[in-house]
CSV table of C-alpha atoms in Angstrom, one decimal:
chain,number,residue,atom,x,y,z
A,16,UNK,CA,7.9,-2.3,57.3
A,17,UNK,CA,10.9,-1.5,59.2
A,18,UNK,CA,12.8,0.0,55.7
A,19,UNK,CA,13.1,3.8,56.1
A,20,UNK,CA,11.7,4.2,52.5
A,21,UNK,CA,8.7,5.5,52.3
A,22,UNK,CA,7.6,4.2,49.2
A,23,UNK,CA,5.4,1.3,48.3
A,24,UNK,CA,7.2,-1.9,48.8
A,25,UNK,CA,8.6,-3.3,45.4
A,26,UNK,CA,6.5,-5.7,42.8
A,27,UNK,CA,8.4,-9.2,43.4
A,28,UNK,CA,8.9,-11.2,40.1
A,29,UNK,CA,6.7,-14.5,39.7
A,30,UNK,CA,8.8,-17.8,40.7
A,31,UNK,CA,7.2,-19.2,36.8
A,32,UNK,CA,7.5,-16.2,35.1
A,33,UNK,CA,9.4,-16.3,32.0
A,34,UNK,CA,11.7,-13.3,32.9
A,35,UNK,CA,12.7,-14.5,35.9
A,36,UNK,CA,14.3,-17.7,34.1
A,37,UNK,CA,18.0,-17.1,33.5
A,38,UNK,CA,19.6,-16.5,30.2
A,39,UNK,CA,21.5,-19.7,30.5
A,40,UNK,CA,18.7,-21.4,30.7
A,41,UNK,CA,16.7,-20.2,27.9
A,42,UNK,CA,19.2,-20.1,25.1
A,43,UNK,CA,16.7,-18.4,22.2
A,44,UNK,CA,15.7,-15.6,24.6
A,45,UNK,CA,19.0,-14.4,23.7
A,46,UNK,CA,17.9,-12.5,20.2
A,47,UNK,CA,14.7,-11.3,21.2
A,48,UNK,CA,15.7,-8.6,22.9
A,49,UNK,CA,17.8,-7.2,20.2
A,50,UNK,CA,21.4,-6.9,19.5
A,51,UNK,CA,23.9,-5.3,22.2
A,52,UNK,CA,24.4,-2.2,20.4
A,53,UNK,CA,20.4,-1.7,20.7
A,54,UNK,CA,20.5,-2.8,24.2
A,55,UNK,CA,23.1,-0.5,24.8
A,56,UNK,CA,20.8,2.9,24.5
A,57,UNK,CA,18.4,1.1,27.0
A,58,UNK,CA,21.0,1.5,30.0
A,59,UNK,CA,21.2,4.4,32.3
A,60,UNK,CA,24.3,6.7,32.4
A,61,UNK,CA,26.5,8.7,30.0
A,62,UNK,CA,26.8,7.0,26.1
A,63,UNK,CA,29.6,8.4,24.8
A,64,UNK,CA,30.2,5.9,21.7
A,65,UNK,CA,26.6,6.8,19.9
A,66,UNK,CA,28.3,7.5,16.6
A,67,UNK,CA,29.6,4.1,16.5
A,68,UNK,CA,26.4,2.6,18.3
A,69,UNK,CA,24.2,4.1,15.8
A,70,UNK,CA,26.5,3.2,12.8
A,71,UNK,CA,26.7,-0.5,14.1
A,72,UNK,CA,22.5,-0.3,14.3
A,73,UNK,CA,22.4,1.0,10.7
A,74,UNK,CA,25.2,-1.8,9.2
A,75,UNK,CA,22.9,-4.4,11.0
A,76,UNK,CA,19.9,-2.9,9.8
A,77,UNK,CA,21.1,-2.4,5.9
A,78,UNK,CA,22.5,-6.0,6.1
A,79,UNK,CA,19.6,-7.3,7.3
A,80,UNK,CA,17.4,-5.7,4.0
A,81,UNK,CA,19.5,-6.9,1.9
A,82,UNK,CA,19.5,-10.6,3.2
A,83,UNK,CA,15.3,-10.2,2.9
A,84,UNK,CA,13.6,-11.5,0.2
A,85,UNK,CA,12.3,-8.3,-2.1
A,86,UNK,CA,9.1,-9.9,-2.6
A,87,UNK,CA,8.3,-10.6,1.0
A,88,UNK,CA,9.4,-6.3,1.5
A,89,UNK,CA,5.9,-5.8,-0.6
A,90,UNK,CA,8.5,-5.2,-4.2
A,91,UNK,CA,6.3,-5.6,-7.4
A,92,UNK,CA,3.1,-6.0,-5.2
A,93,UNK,CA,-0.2,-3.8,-6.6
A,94,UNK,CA,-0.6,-0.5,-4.8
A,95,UNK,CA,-3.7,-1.0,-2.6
A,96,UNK,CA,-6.0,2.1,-2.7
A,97,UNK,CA,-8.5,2.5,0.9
A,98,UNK,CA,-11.4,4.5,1.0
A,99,UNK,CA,-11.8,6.9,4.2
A,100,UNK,CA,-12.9,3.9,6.1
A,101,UNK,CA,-10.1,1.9,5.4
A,102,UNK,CA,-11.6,-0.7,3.4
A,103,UNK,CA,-10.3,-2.0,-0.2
A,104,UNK,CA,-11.3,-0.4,-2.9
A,105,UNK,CA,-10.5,-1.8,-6.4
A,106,UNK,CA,-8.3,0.1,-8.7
A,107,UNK,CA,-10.0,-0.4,-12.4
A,108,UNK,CA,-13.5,0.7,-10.1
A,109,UNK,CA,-11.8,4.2,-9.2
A,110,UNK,CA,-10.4,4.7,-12.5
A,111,UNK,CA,-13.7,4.4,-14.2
A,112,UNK,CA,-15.7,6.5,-11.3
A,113,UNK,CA,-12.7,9.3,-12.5
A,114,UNK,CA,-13.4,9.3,-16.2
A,115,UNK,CA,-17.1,8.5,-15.9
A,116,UNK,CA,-16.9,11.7,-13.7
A,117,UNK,CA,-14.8,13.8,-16.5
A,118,UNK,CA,-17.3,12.7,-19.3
A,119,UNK,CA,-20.0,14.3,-17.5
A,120,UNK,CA,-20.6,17.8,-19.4
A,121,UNK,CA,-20.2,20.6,-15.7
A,122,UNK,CA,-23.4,22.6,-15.3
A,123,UNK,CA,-22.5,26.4,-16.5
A,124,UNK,CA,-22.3,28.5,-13.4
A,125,UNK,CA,-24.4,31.7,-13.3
A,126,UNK,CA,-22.3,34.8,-13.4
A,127,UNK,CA,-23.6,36.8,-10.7
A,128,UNK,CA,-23.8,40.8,-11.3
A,129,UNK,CA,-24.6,40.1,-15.2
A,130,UNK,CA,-27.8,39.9,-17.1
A,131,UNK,CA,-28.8,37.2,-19.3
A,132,UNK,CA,-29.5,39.8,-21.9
A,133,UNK,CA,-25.9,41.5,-21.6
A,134,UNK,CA,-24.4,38.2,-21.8
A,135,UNK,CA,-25.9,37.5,-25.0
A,136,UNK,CA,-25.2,40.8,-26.2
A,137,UNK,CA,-21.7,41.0,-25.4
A,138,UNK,CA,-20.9,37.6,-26.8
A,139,UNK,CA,-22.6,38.6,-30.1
A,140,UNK,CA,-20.6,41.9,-30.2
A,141,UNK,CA,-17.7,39.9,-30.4
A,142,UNK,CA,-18.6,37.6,-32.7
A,143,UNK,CA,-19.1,40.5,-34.8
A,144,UNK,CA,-16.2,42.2,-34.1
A,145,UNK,CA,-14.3,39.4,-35.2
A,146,UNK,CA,-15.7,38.7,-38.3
A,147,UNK,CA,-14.7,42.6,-39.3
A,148,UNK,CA,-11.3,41.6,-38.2
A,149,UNK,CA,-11.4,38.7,-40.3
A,150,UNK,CA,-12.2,41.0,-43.4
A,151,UNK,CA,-10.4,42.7,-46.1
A,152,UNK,CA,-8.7,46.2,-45.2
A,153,UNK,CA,-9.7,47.8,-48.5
């Protein structure tokens, strides 16, 4: 309590704790972490070699698609289709709700500012108008 900091003393690491080990001594800890150009962006300071960083990240990263099995990346697998509460839904099910729901004749609308009466009317006034278009001239 003697330290002129004024701040709350430090956490101390656990004697058993895995990160206190050394890397020596844990040999597989080593590619956990990530590669040294990724561990690189994690250290304080001034980067100055992030073009080369970041192409070195993205060579590592292409190579390590290409080494993956396409299968295992989800290629050739069925598209799987959620409803809004995330669960399954089966693909031949929607497709039938979609044409079951385009077979269905849509109710006729009411047209709002027109009679019935007109309606009629009008539609017969064309129907007669184009059956005079339909006729001889002379």
């Amino acid at each position: 309590r003697d330290s002129p900091d004024a701040s709350p003393p430090r956490r101390r690491e656990r004697h058993d704790a895995p990160e206190a080990l050394s890397r020596q001594q844990l040999p597989g800890l080593e590619g956990s972490r990530g590669s040294k150009a990724a561990r690189s962006f994690c250290t304080p300071g001034l980067h100055t070699n992030v073009a080369s960083e970041v192409a070195e990240l993205t060579r590592a990263r292409d190579q390590q698609l290409q080494a993956a099995d396409p299968s295992a990346l989800g290629a050739g697998a069925s598209t799987v289709r959620r409803d809004k509460y995330g669960r399954k839904i089966d693909a031949s099910a929607v497709i039938e709700q979609d044409e079951h729901a385009a077979s269905q004749a849509k109710p006729v609308e009411p047209v709002w500012g027109k009679g019935l009466v007109q309606q009629r009317s009008r539609k017969e006034q064309i129907e007669h108008e184009r059956k005079m278009a339909a006729r001889p001239l002379a």
